[in-house]
Every structure is written in C-alpha cells, then in structure tokens.
Amino acid sequence: MTPQNKKIPRMSLERLPIYYRTLCNLADAGYLRIKSAQLGRIIHLEATTIRRDFSYFGDLGKSGYGYDIAHLIEIFGTILEVNHTQGLALIGVGNLGRALLINNFRRNPNLEIVAAYDVDPAVIGGIINEVPIQALADLEDDLKAKQIKGVISTVPSHALQEVVDQLVMFGVTSILSFAPEPVHVPESVHVRYLDLTSEVQNLLLLAELS
Amino acid sequence: MTPQNKKIPRMSLERLPIYYRTLCNLADAGYLRIKSAQLGRIIHLEATTIRRDFSYFGDLGKSGYGYDIAHLIEIFGTILEVNHTQGLALIGVGNLGRALLINNFRRNPNLEIVAAYDVDPAVIGGIINEVPIQALADLEDDLKAKQIKGVISTVPSHALQEVVDQLVMFGVTSILSFAPEPVHVPESVHVRYLDLTSEVQNLLLLAELS
DNA sequence: CATTTTTTGTTAATCAAATCACATTTACAT
DNA sequence: ATGTAAATGTGATTTGATTAACAAAAAATG
C-alpha cells in the first residue's frame, strides 16, 4: 500500500486490527480525539509503542493535541481494506465450522464466509446462515469463480495437507487452520495456526510457573 | 518445575506443546529417535532453535545420535503435566461454546471442560457431552469446589469484564477469551486472547502486502 | 502575543529471541 | 582400536521489538 511497505514491523501490523476496532468503539461512544497515553491505558500498551506504530502509517497526530479518531479510522480502515468485502471460504463444517458459519463475522462487514465445503454427505447440500454447503470436489470452479483468496479450515490434521495442496493450487493465499499440524505451502502463501489445545496448555503452564 | 524456571524464554515455553504433540505423533508412527534437523523440517523451525529450546530442559540429546523420542516425551510430558488432568470451566454456551463443549479436548486426555455456565435460561439446565450447563450465579461454589484454575470464555465483550472480575475473585488464574476487548486483571492472572477477526484480517493483510 | 504545558515523532538504549559458528562428544565404519 | 562423520550444546553475533529520553511542534493560558 504505502511505498515502504517492507519496513513496517510485523508486530505493528498485528496490532492494527486491535487499534481499528478500539477506535471504532471510541467513535461510537462519541469521542473525537485520543492521546497515545489514553489509548495505551485501554489496550494495555505503552504510549510510546502506540506512537511508534502509528508513525509507520504517516504523521497522524498533532503535538499537544493527540490524534483525531475519525482520521485514524479512515487511514487504518483503508489499510485493512474494510470497505472492500473479502469473501472467505470455510472448509470443514463440523461443530466448530458450523459455529463459525452461524457467527460469520457478523460484527465485521468486510469479512464474510461466502462458501462452505465438507466431505460428509450428511451435511453437503444443506444451508447454514444462507451459505450453502458443498462437496469438496466442487472446490476448484467455485474458488476461482468467486475469487476467494482466504480460507478458514477446520479440517482435521490427517486430511489437512491434501486439502491445503488443492487450495494453493486454486489460488488461495491465506489459510487459517484450527489444526496444529504444520502444513507445507509455497513462500507466497500465508498460513496461521490457531491451536486451542496449545493455547490452553500454555496458559496453564504459565500460571504454573509463576 | 526445574530450579531455574524464571530463565526459560517465553517463546521456548510456547513451543513446548507443539514439540510434545509432534513427538507423540512420531512415536505413534514407530520412530524411536530424531535429530534436531529432521524435527526442524517437520515443524518449520531452525535446528538450532530447537536445540536451544531443548537445552533449557536439560541435556536431552546425544552428539552424533540425536534425541531419544520416548525420553523427550517423558520430560516434556512432565513439564506440561499431561498426567494430572486439568479441569476447565467454560463460560458462555453459545454456538462457539457448544462446539468447544462437544469437542472437549477429546484428543488431549489431560484437558477437560468439567463445568459450563451461561445466563440464558433456555440453555441452563441442559447437558452437553455429559457436562451440565449451569447458571452464572452458581459460579462461586462450583469453581471453588472443583478447584478450577482455568477458564475458557466466549462471553461477548460488553459483559466480559464483569464476568472476569468474578472469576478472579473465585481463584481462577488462567483465562482464554474469544472476545477481543482487553480485560483488567491482577498481575497474577494470565489472560490470552483469541480474536478470530484480528487473525483473519491480519492474514489477509499480510497476503496483501507481499 | 509571549509563556507554559502538553503531546507528538524519533534517536538512542535496552531487552529478548533467533541464528551463526564452532568446540566437544558420540556413533559408526573399517 | 582408531579415525572419520555426524550431531549436540553453547558462547558470540545479529536481528527485531520495546522502552526511555528528549527535541520540536502545537495547543492552551494569562
């Protein structure tokens, strides 16, 4: 987006959605401006971390004044492409998949699951929350037709790599997997793992050690 | 656990569950030993990172040989307390909560949701996967009686802080929240956030920028 | 309008994690 | 047995992120 993309730290980008959401909440509550110190208190970050993060996206604040909330929302929204709705596919409509589908990013108008797939004949053909559930075999035409770049997978570990290989072949560039097993993908494809078991074990371990 | 606890880097601890699971899979598949380089290829880490991680837990390998898988599983299992089952509580039995409950860490014998709570009279009194769903008002006696230290929360943002305050009061030390809003807790309580929207937005953002 | 206060943006310092480089140890082959 | 190849564990270095410190800029005040 900005010319010097490459140099924005990963961590600053990771915080962008949080900044965006928090600022939207503040705007909804009627606030017009905010200082880095206040925002820091809300989201538990040092003011200086926030200022540095913001600085990567331009000169957004004014000395002795703070930041204009609407302006920040405008800038961050553009970066996050909140205006252009991103169609997502869901692979795996088990209990978790169904819950995701029913929720379907209701609060986020720019994210939407538009297609769902499974291998179980019992669920194929059904419709959940207006999204039809299709056979995995239909993946190709559909992904390409709908220009889907992002996929959420609740596919279990043993079947995952095979599915992911297909996704990559059909042009998917972003995959969020709820299975812990790492999958092999080309450099250009981004995978993120959301492993509930690891998260919980870690949390308990930290508590244990402290 | 080990005497010099404090010095084990957070990141090394975070990787422990992944190591543990991967090693268990290898053992199940009949492997007896592994070298840091092989393991690195499997879980996409530099061999040297793995060796250093392992070194924090003792002299676990042998030069020119590698690591004994069973031995690693033994050691890491002890640290993760895989033998002592940890009872967890679930707060919020909506679609996501229900999915978690139905799954209930089936694959992990040491984690188990043993109690579930909600405010909705329509679900209170029900039983899902052998776990009874109780009123939030019953929290106190129950958490204390069952010595529950870890909680998974799918409580929506607006109600979260209030619930968390109670949890802390009743002795909970670890909280996994599916809502993005940061909550205030004392130093001694660990909170982890698992915000689906942020994860997906970030993933798409990374793809966008690269 | 000058002065004081506030708050930013950024350079410099610190801290933590990942990686390099290599001496040491052990296995294995001959 | 002895020598060679393989792999570990760890000081030294590099990389990346956070925090501290402060000069410059803008707002608020009298």
Short mmCIF file of C-alpha atoms (C1' of nucleotides) in Angstrom, two decimals:
data_model
loop_
_atom_site.label_atom_id
_atom_site.label_comp_id
_atom_site.label_asym_id
_atom_site.label_seq_id
_atom_site.Cartn_x
_atom_site.Cartn_y
_atom_site.Cartn_z
CA MET A 1 0.00 0.00 0.00
CA THR A 2 2.43 2.66 1.20
CA PRO A 3 5.65 2.78 -0.77
CA GLN A 4 7.90 1.50 2.00
CA ASN A 5 5.73 -1.48 2.89
CA LYS A 6 8.52 -3.82 3.62
CA LYS A 7 9.71 -1.93 6.62
CA ILE A 8 6.60 -1.99 8.79
CA PRO A 9 7.30 -4.42 11.65
CA ARG A 10 5.17 -7.50 11.81
CA MET A 11 4.12 -6.67 15.35
CA SER A 12 2.83 -3.26 14.36
CA LEU A 13 0.72 -4.81 11.64
CA GLU A 14 -0.60 -7.37 14.08
CA ARG A 15 -1.87 -4.62 16.30
CA LEU A 16 -3.62 -2.79 13.52
CA PRO A 17 -6.94 -4.67 13.78
CA ILE A 18 -7.00 -4.01 17.52
CA TYR A 19 -6.34 -0.33 17.04
CA TYR A 20 -9.02 -0.19 14.41
CA ARG A 21 -11.66 -1.88 16.49
CA THR A 22 -10.89 0.10 19.62
CA LEU A 23 -11.00 3.39 17.74
CA CYS A 24 -14.34 2.45 16.21
CA ASN A 25 -15.71 1.75 19.66
CA LEU A 26 -14.47 5.11 20.89
CA ALA A 27 -16.01 6.86 17.91
CA ASP A 28 -19.31 5.09 18.53
CA ALA A 29 -19.17 6.27 22.11
CA GLY A 30 -18.90 9.83 20.86
CA TYR A 31 -15.21 10.52 21.35
CA LEU A 32 -13.48 12.70 18.76
CA ARG A 33 -9.83 12.64 19.78
CA ILE A 34 -7.45 10.49 21.78
CA LYS A 35 -3.90 10.66 23.08
CA SER A 36 -1.47 7.81 22.91
CA ALA A 37 -1.41 7.60 26.69
CA GLN A 38 -5.18 7.15 26.97
CA LEU A 39 -5.30 4.59 24.25
CA GLY A 40 -2.43 2.78 25.92
CA ARG A 41 -4.43 2.51 29.11
CA ILE A 42 -7.33 1.00 27.20
CA ILE A 43 -5.45 -1.64 25.30
CA HIS A 44 -2.60 -2.21 27.72
CA LEU A 45 0.26 -0.92 25.66
CA GLU A 46 2.90 1.68 26.38
CA ALA A 47 2.03 5.03 24.84
CA THR A 48 5.35 5.05 23.07
CA THR A 49 4.66 1.73 21.39
CA ILE A 50 1.43 3.13 20.04
CA ARG A 51 3.06 6.30 18.80
CA ARG A 52 5.72 4.35 17.03
CA ASP A 53 3.18 2.01 15.49
CA PHE A 54 1.12 4.93 14.24
CA SER A 55 4.17 6.66 12.85
CA TYR A 56 4.67 3.85 10.34
CA PHE A 57 1.44 4.90 8.68
CA GLY A 58 2.21 8.58 8.40
CA ASP A 59 2.21 11.72 10.53
CA LEU A 60 -1.15 11.05 12.04
CA GLY A 61 -1.07 13.07 15.24
CA LYS A 62 -0.57 16.63 16.34
CA SER A 63 1.73 17.66 19.16
CA GLY A 64 -0.09 18.89 22.23
CA TYR A 65 -3.35 17.61 20.83
CA GLY A 66 -3.29 13.92 20.14
CA TYR A 67 -4.93 12.00 17.33
CA ASP A 68 -8.15 12.64 15.52
CA ILE A 69 -10.12 9.43 15.93
CA ALA A 70 -12.04 9.73 12.68
CA HIS A 71 -8.83 10.29 10.78
CA LEU A 72 -7.15 7.25 12.30
CA ILE A 73 -10.18 5.13 11.48
CA GLU A 74 -10.07 6.41 7.92
CA ILE A 75 -6.37 5.59 7.49
CA PHE A 76 -6.39 2.23 9.23
CA GLY A 77 -9.62 1.27 7.52
CA THR A 78 -8.02 1.87 4.16
CA ILE A 79 -5.04 -0.28 5.03
CA LEU A 80 -7.25 -3.06 6.32
CA GLU A 81 -9.47 -2.67 3.27
CA VAL A 82 -12.57 -2.57 5.39
CA ASN A 83 -14.57 -1.21 2.50
CA HIS A 84 -13.86 -3.97 0.07
CA THR A 85 -15.58 -7.07 1.45
CA GLN A 86 -13.36 -10.10 1.43
CA GLY A 87 -15.07 -13.33 0.60
CA LEU A 88 -13.83 -16.28 2.61
CA ALA A 89 -14.36 -19.99 2.25
CA LEU A 90 -14.81 -22.39 5.13
CA ILE A 91 -13.53 -25.92 4.75
CA GLY A 92 -14.88 -28.40 7.26
CA VAL A 93 -18.39 -27.97 8.58
CA GLY A 94 -18.24 -29.90 11.85
CA ASN A 95 -19.26 -28.41 15.16
CA LEU A 96 -16.65 -25.72 15.09
CA GLY A 97 -17.20 -24.97 11.42
CA ARG A 98 -20.91 -24.65 12.00
CA ALA A 99 -20.36 -22.24 14.87
CA LEU A 100 -18.11 -20.09 12.70
CA LEU A 101 -20.68 -20.14 9.96
CA ILE A 102 -23.52 -19.12 12.23
CA ASN A 103 -21.42 -16.28 13.56
CA ASN A 104 -19.97 -15.38 10.17
CA PHE A 105 -18.17 -12.22 11.29
CA ARG A 106 -21.49 -10.53 11.93
CA ARG A 107 -19.76 -7.59 13.56
CA ASN A 108 -17.32 -7.13 10.69
CA PRO A 109 -19.00 -6.06 7.49
CA ASN A 110 -15.84 -6.59 5.46
CA LEU A 111 -15.33 -10.22 6.26
CA GLU A 112 -17.79 -12.82 5.13
CA ILE A 113 -17.79 -16.54 4.64
CA VAL A 114 -19.38 -16.99 1.25
CA ALA A 115 -18.79 -20.67 0.64
CA ALA A 116 -18.53 -23.79 2.80
CA TYR A 117 -17.28 -27.28 1.99
CA ASP A 118 -17.21 -30.68 3.61
CA VAL A 119 -16.83 -34.32 2.67
CA ASP A 120 -19.70 -35.63 4.77
CA PRO A 121 -22.72 -36.41 2.55
CA ALA A 122 -24.93 -35.76 5.57
CA VAL A 123 -24.11 -32.08 5.60
CA ILE A 124 -23.47 -31.47 1.89
CA GLY A 125 -26.42 -29.76 0.29
CA GLY A 126 -27.50 -28.07 3.48
CA ILE A 127 -27.61 -24.34 4.01
CA ILE A 128 -26.44 -22.61 7.17
CA ASN A 129 -26.96 -18.92 7.66
CA GLU A 130 -27.60 -18.56 3.92
CA VAL A 131 -24.32 -20.24 3.00
CA PRO A 132 -24.71 -23.46 1.00
CA ILE A 133 -22.53 -26.39 1.98
CA GLN A 134 -20.91 -28.02 -0.99
CA ALA A 135 -18.83 -31.07 -1.72
CA LEU A 136 -15.10 -30.68 -1.50
CA ALA A 137 -14.96 -31.77 -5.12
CA ASP A 138 -16.62 -28.53 -6.17
CA LEU A 139 -13.82 -26.51 -4.68
CA GLU A 140 -11.99 -25.56 -7.83
CA ASP A 141 -14.62 -23.93 -10.01
CA ASP A 142 -16.11 -22.21 -7.07
CA LEU A 143 -12.98 -20.71 -5.55
CA LYS A 144 -11.92 -19.43 -8.89
CA ALA A 145 -15.36 -18.10 -9.79
CA LYS A 146 -15.71 -16.23 -6.50
CA GLN A 147 -12.08 -15.08 -6.46
CA ILE A 148 -11.65 -16.38 -2.95
CA LYS A 149 -8.18 -15.74 -1.53
CA GLY A 150 -8.76 -16.57 2.13
CA VAL A 151 -9.81 -19.84 3.70
CA ILE A 152 -10.67 -20.95 7.21
CA SER A 153 -10.01 -24.63 7.75
CA THR A 154 -11.33 -26.85 10.50
CA VAL A 155 -10.13 -29.91 8.63
CA PRO A 156 -8.54 -32.47 10.96
CA SER A 157 -4.80 -32.99 10.83
CA HIS A 158 -4.73 -36.24 8.88
CA ALA A 159 -6.60 -34.80 5.91
CA LEU A 160 -5.19 -31.31 6.04
CA GLN A 161 -2.14 -31.33 3.79
CA GLU A 162 -4.10 -32.81 0.92
CA VAL A 163 -6.77 -30.14 1.17
CA VAL A 164 -4.21 -27.38 1.53
CA ASP A 165 -2.39 -28.53 -1.59
CA GLN A 166 -5.60 -28.10 -3.51
CA LEU A 167 -6.31 -24.71 -2.02
CA VAL A 168 -2.89 -23.48 -3.01
CA MET A 169 -3.35 -24.81 -6.49
CA PHE A 170 -6.64 -22.94 -6.82
CA GLY A 171 -5.11 -19.60 -5.91
CA VAL A 172 -5.75 -19.28 -2.18
CA THR A 173 -3.10 -17.12 -0.50
CA SER A 174 -4.21 -17.07 3.14
CA ILE A 175 -5.18 -20.00 5.31
CA LEU A 176 -6.27 -20.07 8.93
CA SER A 177 -6.06 -23.60 10.29
CA PHE A 178 -7.55 -24.87 13.51
CA ALA A 179 -5.42 -27.99 13.35
CA PRO A 180 -2.00 -27.87 14.95
CA GLU A 181 -0.05 -29.80 12.33
CA PRO A 182 2.14 -27.54 10.26
CA VAL A 183 1.42 -27.73 6.56
CA HIS A 184 3.79 -27.21 3.69
CA VAL A 185 2.98 -24.33 1.37
CA PRO A 186 4.96 -22.17 -1.05
CA GLU A 187 6.53 -18.99 0.31
CA SER A 188 3.81 -16.89 -1.23
CA VAL A 189 1.03 -18.50 0.81
CA HIS A 190 0.41 -17.44 4.39
CA VAL A 191 -0.77 -19.92 6.98
CA ARG A 192 -1.75 -19.19 10.50
CA TYR A 193 -2.45 -21.79 13.14
CA LEU A 194 -4.98 -21.45 15.86
CA ASP A 195 -4.43 -24.41 18.10
CA LEU A 196 -6.77 -24.39 21.02
CA THR A 197 -5.00 -27.14 22.89
CA SER A 198 -1.63 -25.43 22.72
CA GLU A 199 -3.15 -22.17 23.82
CA VAL A 200 -4.77 -23.69 26.86
CA GLN A 201 -1.76 -25.80 27.80
CA ASN A 202 0.44 -22.78 27.58
CA LEU A 203 -1.82 -20.66 29.65
CA LEU A 204 -1.89 -23.26 32.39
CA LEU A 205 1.85 -23.73 32.14
CA LEU A 206 2.48 -20.03 32.60
CA ALA A 207 0.24 -19.97 35.63
CA GLU A 208 2.05 -23.00 36.96
CA LEU A 209 5.48 -21.44 36.65
CA SER A 210 4.67 -18.09 38.16
CA MET B 1 9.45 -27.24 37.98
CA THR B 2 13.16 -27.07 37.21
CA PRO B 3 15.06 -24.91 39.65
CA GLN B 4 15.88 -22.08 37.25
CA ASN B 5 12.35 -21.69 35.93
CA LYS B 6 12.44 -18.00 35.53
CA LYS B 7 15.03 -18.07 32.84
CA ILE B 8 13.25 -20.17 30.26
CA PRO B 9 12.23 -17.83 27.44
CA ARG B 10 8.56 -17.36 26.86
CA MET B 11 8.92 -18.43 23.25
CA SER B 12 10.52 -21.72 24.19
CA LEU B 13 7.65 -22.48 26.52
CA GLU B 14 5.17 -21.60 23.81
CA ARG B 15 6.69 -24.18 21.54
CA LEU B 16 6.58 -26.93 24.12
CA PRO B 17 3.06 -28.15 23.33
CA ILE B 18 3.96 -28.34 19.66
CA TYR B 19 7.09 -30.30 20.38
CA TYR B 20 5.16 -32.60 22.62
CA ARG B 21 2.43 -33.31 20.14
CA THR B 22 4.79 -33.79 17.23
CA LEU B 23 6.97 -36.17 19.19
CA CYS B 24 3.91 -38.18 20.22
CA ASN B 25 2.92 -38.48 16.57
CA LEU B 26 6.38 -39.64 15.65
CA ALA B 27 6.35 -42.19 18.46
CA ASP B 28 2.95 -43.45 17.33
CA ALA B 29 4.35 -43.83 13.85
CA GLY B 30 7.07 -46.06 15.27
CA TYR B 31 10.03 -43.72 15.31
CA LEU B 32 12.49 -44.05 18.16
CA ARG B 33 14.92 -41.20 17.63
CA ILE B 34 15.07 -37.85 15.91
CA LYS B 35 17.64 -35.20 15.10
CA SER B 36 17.07 -31.50 15.52
CA ALA B 37 17.40 -31.01 11.77
CA GLN B 38 14.67 -33.53 10.96
CA LEU B 39 12.33 -32.16 13.56
CA GLY B 40 13.03 -28.70 12.22
CA ARG B 41 11.93 -29.76 8.80
CA ILE B 42 8.67 -31.10 10.21
CA ILE B 43 7.68 -28.11 12.27
CA HIS B 44 9.40 -25.42 10.25
CA LEU B 45 11.96 -24.28 12.74
CA GLU B 46 15.71 -23.92 12.50
CA ALA B 47 17.51 -26.90 14.01
CA THR B 48 19.46 -24.59 16.22
CA THR B 49 16.32 -23.05 17.67
CA ILE B 50 15.11 -26.50 18.60
CA ARG B 51 18.40 -27.47 20.18
CA ARG B 52 18.47 -24.37 22.27
CA ASP B 53 14.86 -24.82 23.33
CA PHE B 54 15.56 -28.39 24.38
CA SER B 55 18.69 -27.36 26.23
CA TYR B 56 16.61 -25.35 28.67
CA PHE B 57 15.10 -28.58 29.92
CA GLY B 58 18.34 -30.45 30.40
CA ASP B 59 20.94 -32.33 28.40
CA LEU B 60 18.44 -34.30 26.41
CA GLY B 61 20.37 -35.28 23.31
CA LYS B 62 23.49 -37.18 22.40
CA SER B 63 26.08 -35.92 19.95
CA GLY B 64 26.23 -37.87 16.74
CA TYR B 65 22.98 -39.58 17.64
CA GLY B 66 20.13 -37.13 18.20
CA TYR B 67 17.32 -37.32 20.69
CA ASP B 68 15.50 -40.30 22.09
CA ILE B 69 11.86 -39.61 21.31
CA ALA B 70 10.45 -41.50 24.28
CA HIS B 71 12.73 -39.64 26.62
CA LEU B 72 11.70 -36.26 25.24
CA ILE B 73 8.04 -37.18 25.57
CA GLU B 74 8.66 -38.21 29.14
CA ILE B 75 10.38 -34.95 30.05
CA PHE B 76 8.05 -32.61 28.20
CA GLY B 77 5.02 -34.52 29.41
CA THR B 78 6.10 -33.96 32.98
CA ILE B 79 6.53 -30.26 32.43
CA LEU B 80 3.15 -29.98 30.75
CA GLU B 81 1.62 -32.09 33.49
CA VAL B 82 -0.08 -34.32 30.98
CA ASN B 83 -0.74 -36.88 33.66
CA HIS B 84 -2.61 -34.67 36.03
CA THR B 85 -5.91 -33.81 34.33
CA GLN B 86 -6.76 -30.13 34.50
CA GLY B 87 -10.41 -29.33 34.95
CA LEU B 88 -11.55 -26.32 32.96
CA ALA B 89 -14.72 -24.27 33.05
CA LEU B 90 -16.46 -22.86 30.02
CA ILE B 91 -18.33 -19.58 30.36
CA GLY B 92 -20.75 -18.81 27.58
CA VAL B 93 -22.55 -21.64 25.85
CA GLY B 94 -23.50 -20.07 22.53
CA ASN B 95 -22.64 -21.62 19.20
CA LEU B 96 -18.93 -21.45 19.74
CA GLY B 97 -19.17 -22.57 23.35
CA ARG B 98 -21.28 -25.53 22.32
CA ALA B 99 -18.76 -26.54 19.69
CA LEU B 100 -15.95 -26.41 22.24
CA LEU B 101 -18.00 -28.45 24.63
CA ILE B 102 -18.80 -31.12 22.09
CA ASN B 103 -15.16 -31.36 21.19
CA ASN B 104 -13.95 -31.04 24.77
CA PHE B 105 -10.28 -31.73 24.03
CA ARG B 106 -11.08 -35.26 23.07
CA ARG B 107 -7.55 -35.80 21.81
CA ASN B 108 -5.96 -34.49 24.98
CA PRO B 109 -6.62 -36.63 28.00
CA ASN B 110 -5.19 -34.05 30.38
CA LEU B 111 -7.53 -31.23 29.48
CA GLU B 112 -11.23 -31.41 30.14
CA ILE B 113 -14.08 -28.97 30.44
CA VAL B 114 -15.89 -30.06 33.58
CA ALA B 115 -18.32 -27.23 34.06
CA ALA B 116 -20.23 -24.85 31.80
CA TYR B 117 -22.12 -21.65 32.54
CA ASP B 118 -24.44 -19.27 30.78
CA VAL B 119 -27.03 -16.61 31.54
CA ASP B 120 -29.62 -17.78 29.03
CA PRO B 121 -32.45 -19.66 30.80
CA ALA B 122 -33.03 -21.56 27.58
CA VAL B 123 -29.72 -23.39 27.86
CA ILE B 124 -29.31 -23.52 31.63
CA GLY B 125 -30.15 -26.94 32.96
CA GLY B 126 -29.20 -28.68 29.74
CA ILE B 127 -26.42 -31.21 29.42
CA ILE B 128 -23.96 -31.29 26.53
CA ASN B 129 -21.47 -34.08 26.20
CA GLU B 130 -22.07 -35.03 29.83
CA VAL B 131 -21.32 -31.52 31.08
CA PRO B 132 -24.23 -29.79 32.82
CA ILE B 133 -24.88 -26.16 31.95
CA GLN B 134 -25.43 -24.04 35.00
CA ALA B 135 -26.46 -20.51 35.82
CA LEU B 136 -23.70 -17.97 36.08
CA ALA B 137 -24.87 -17.34 39.63
CA ASP B 138 -23.65 -20.80 40.64
CA LEU B 139 -20.13 -19.94 39.63
CA GLU B 140 -18.62 -19.39 43.03
CA ASP B 141 -19.39 -22.56 44.94
CA ASP B 142 -18.68 -24.64 41.95
CA LEU B 143 -15.34 -23.22 40.90
CA LYS B 144 -14.11 -23.46 44.42
CA ALA B 145 -15.43 -26.96 44.96
CA LYS B 146 -13.89 -28.27 41.78
CA GLN B 147 -10.64 -26.30 42.23
CA ILE B 148 -10.89 -24.92 38.73
CA LYS B 149 -8.00 -22.67 37.80
CA GLY B 150 -8.52 -22.35 34.05
CA VAL B 151 -11.47 -20.87 32.19
CA ILE B 152 -12.43 -20.58 28.55
CA SER B 153 -14.69 -17.63 27.88
CA THR B 154 -16.89 -16.99 24.87
CA VAL B 155 -18.63 -14.18 26.71
CA PRO B 156 -19.22 -11.17 24.45
CA SER B 157 -17.21 -8.03 25.01
CA HIS B 158 -19.83 -5.96 26.76
CA ALA B 159 -20.34 -8.46 29.56
CA LEU B 160 -16.79 -9.70 29.81
CA GLN B 161 -15.11 -7.53 32.43
CA GLU B 162 -17.85 -8.19 34.93
CA VAL B 163 -17.54 -11.94 34.49
CA VAL B 164 -13.76 -11.82 34.62
CA ASP B 165 -13.82 -9.89 37.86
CA GLN B 166 -15.84 -12.69 39.40
CA LEU B 167 -13.56 -15.37 38.02
CA VAL B 168 -10.53 -13.68 39.50
CA MET B 169 -12.30 -13.35 42.81
CA PHE B 170 -13.05 -17.06 42.82
CA GLY B 171 -9.45 -18.07 42.30
CA VAL B 172 -9.14 -18.54 38.55
CA THR B 173 -5.59 -17.89 37.33
CA SER B 174 -5.83 -18.54 33.58
CA ILE B 175 -8.39 -17.21 31.15
CA LEU B 176 -8.70 -17.77 27.43
CA SER B 177 -11.03 -15.20 25.92
CA PHE B 178 -12.56 -15.28 22.47
CA ALA B 179 -13.55 -11.64 22.71
CA PRO B 180 -11.02 -9.06 21.56
CA GLU B 181 -11.54 -6.47 24.27
CA PRO B 182 -8.68 -6.45 26.75
CA VAL B 183 -9.75 -7.09 30.33
CA HIS B 184 -8.19 -5.82 33.50
CA VAL B 185 -6.82 -8.46 35.84
CA PRO B 186 -4.22 -8.54 38.59
CA GLU B 187 -0.63 -9.38 37.63
CA SER B 188 -1.02 -12.89 38.92
CA VAL B 189 -3.78 -13.81 36.47
CA HIS B 190 -2.95 -14.77 32.90
CA VAL B 191 -5.25 -13.87 30.05
CA ARG B 192 -4.90 -14.88 26.47
CA TYR B 193 -6.98 -13.51 23.65
CA LEU B 194 -8.04 -15.46 20.67
CA ASP B 195 -9.64 -13.00 18.35
CA LEU B 196 -10.78 -14.60 15.16
CA THR B 197 -11.46 -11.38 13.36
CA SER B 198 -8.00 -9.99 14.04
CA GLU B 199 -6.41 -13.23 12.96
CA VAL B 200 -8.21 -13.27 9.65
CA GLN B 201 -7.72 -9.59 8.97
CA ASN B 202 -4.07 -9.94 9.65
CA LEU B 203 -3.68 -12.92 7.44
CA LEU B 204 -5.33 -11.11 4.56
CA LEU B 205 -3.27 -8.02 5.25
CA LEU B 206 -0.03 -9.98 5.08
CA ALA B 207 -1.06 -11.52 1.79
CA GLU B 208 -1.96 -8.09 0.53
CA LEU B 209 1.38 -6.58 1.38
CA SER B 210 3.56 -9.31 -0.03
"C1'" DC C 1 1.44 37.75 21.98
"C1'" DA C 2 4.53 35.55 24.95
"C1'" DT C 3 4.82 31.81 28.02
"C1'" DT C 4 3.79 27.45 29.74
"C1'" DT C 5 2.05 22.93 29.12
"C1'" DT C 6 1.10 19.10 26.53
"C1'" DT C 7 1.96 15.61 23.32
"C1'" DT C 8 3.95 14.02 19.33
"C1'" DG C 9 7.70 11.69 16.43
"C1'" DT C 10 12.20 9.82 16.59
"C1'" DT C 11 17.03 8.82 18.03
"C1'" DA C 12 19.31 6.17 21.22
"C1'" DA C 13 19.37 2.48 24.65
"C1'" DT C 14 17.66 -1.86 26.22
"C1'" DC C 15 15.85 -6.29 26.00
"C1'" DA C 16 14.58 -10.72 24.03
"C1'" DA C 17 14.79 -14.10 20.54
"C1'" DA C 18 16.88 -16.29 16.58
"C1'" DT C 19 20.86 -17.61 14.24
"C1'" DC C 20 25.75 -18.41 13.44
"C1'" DA C 21 29.87 -20.71 14.31
"C1'" DC C 22 32.40 -23.99 16.45
"C1'" DA C 23 34.46 -26.92 20.12
"C1'" DT C 24 33.04 -31.22 22.07
"C1'" DT C 25 31.02 -35.57 22.21
"C1'" DT C 26 29.39 -39.75 20.40
"C1'" DA C 27 28.31 -43.11 16.95
"C1'" DC C 28 29.75 -45.86 13.34
"C1'" DA C 29 32.79 -47.96 9.88
"C1'" DT C 30 36.93 -50.09 8.84
"C1'" DA D 1 41.19 -49.94 18.26
"C1'" DT D 2 41.35 -45.98 15.55
"C1'" DG D 3 39.75 -42.46 12.55
"C1'" DT D 4 36.00 -40.18 10.32
"C1'" DA D 5 31.48 -38.35 10.09
"C1'" DA D 6 27.56 -36.66 12.45
"C1'" DA D 7 25.09 -34.07 15.82
"C1'" DT D 8 24.77 -31.74 20.08
"C1'" DG D 9 25.09 -27.68 23.28
"C1'" DT D 10 26.54 -23.07 23.80
"C1'" DG D 11 29.33 -18.62 23.60
"C1'" DA D 12 29.12 -14.74 20.30
"C1'" DT D 13 26.52 -12.21 17.00
"C1'" DT D 14 22.63 -10.48 14.68
"C1'" DT D 15 18.09 -9.25 14.22
"C1'" DG D 16 13.84 -7.32 15.77
"C1'" DA D 17 10.84 -5.14 19.10
"C1'" DT D 18 10.10 -2.40 23.10
"C1'" DT D 19 11.06 1.32 26.08
"C1'" DA D 20 13.36 5.54 27.60
"C1'" DA D 21 14.63 10.16 26.70
"C1'" DC D 22 14.14 14.27 24.54
"C1'" DA D 23 13.83 17.97 20.90
"C1'" DA D 24 10.33 20.08 18.08
"C1'" DA D 25 5.56 21.38 17.42
"C1'" DA D 26 1.15 22.68 18.60
"C1'" DA D 27 -2.34 23.99 21.90
"C1'" DA D 28 -3.86 26.39 25.97
"C1'" DT D 29 -3.40 30.19 29.15
"C1'" DG D 30 -2.95 34.66 31.05
#
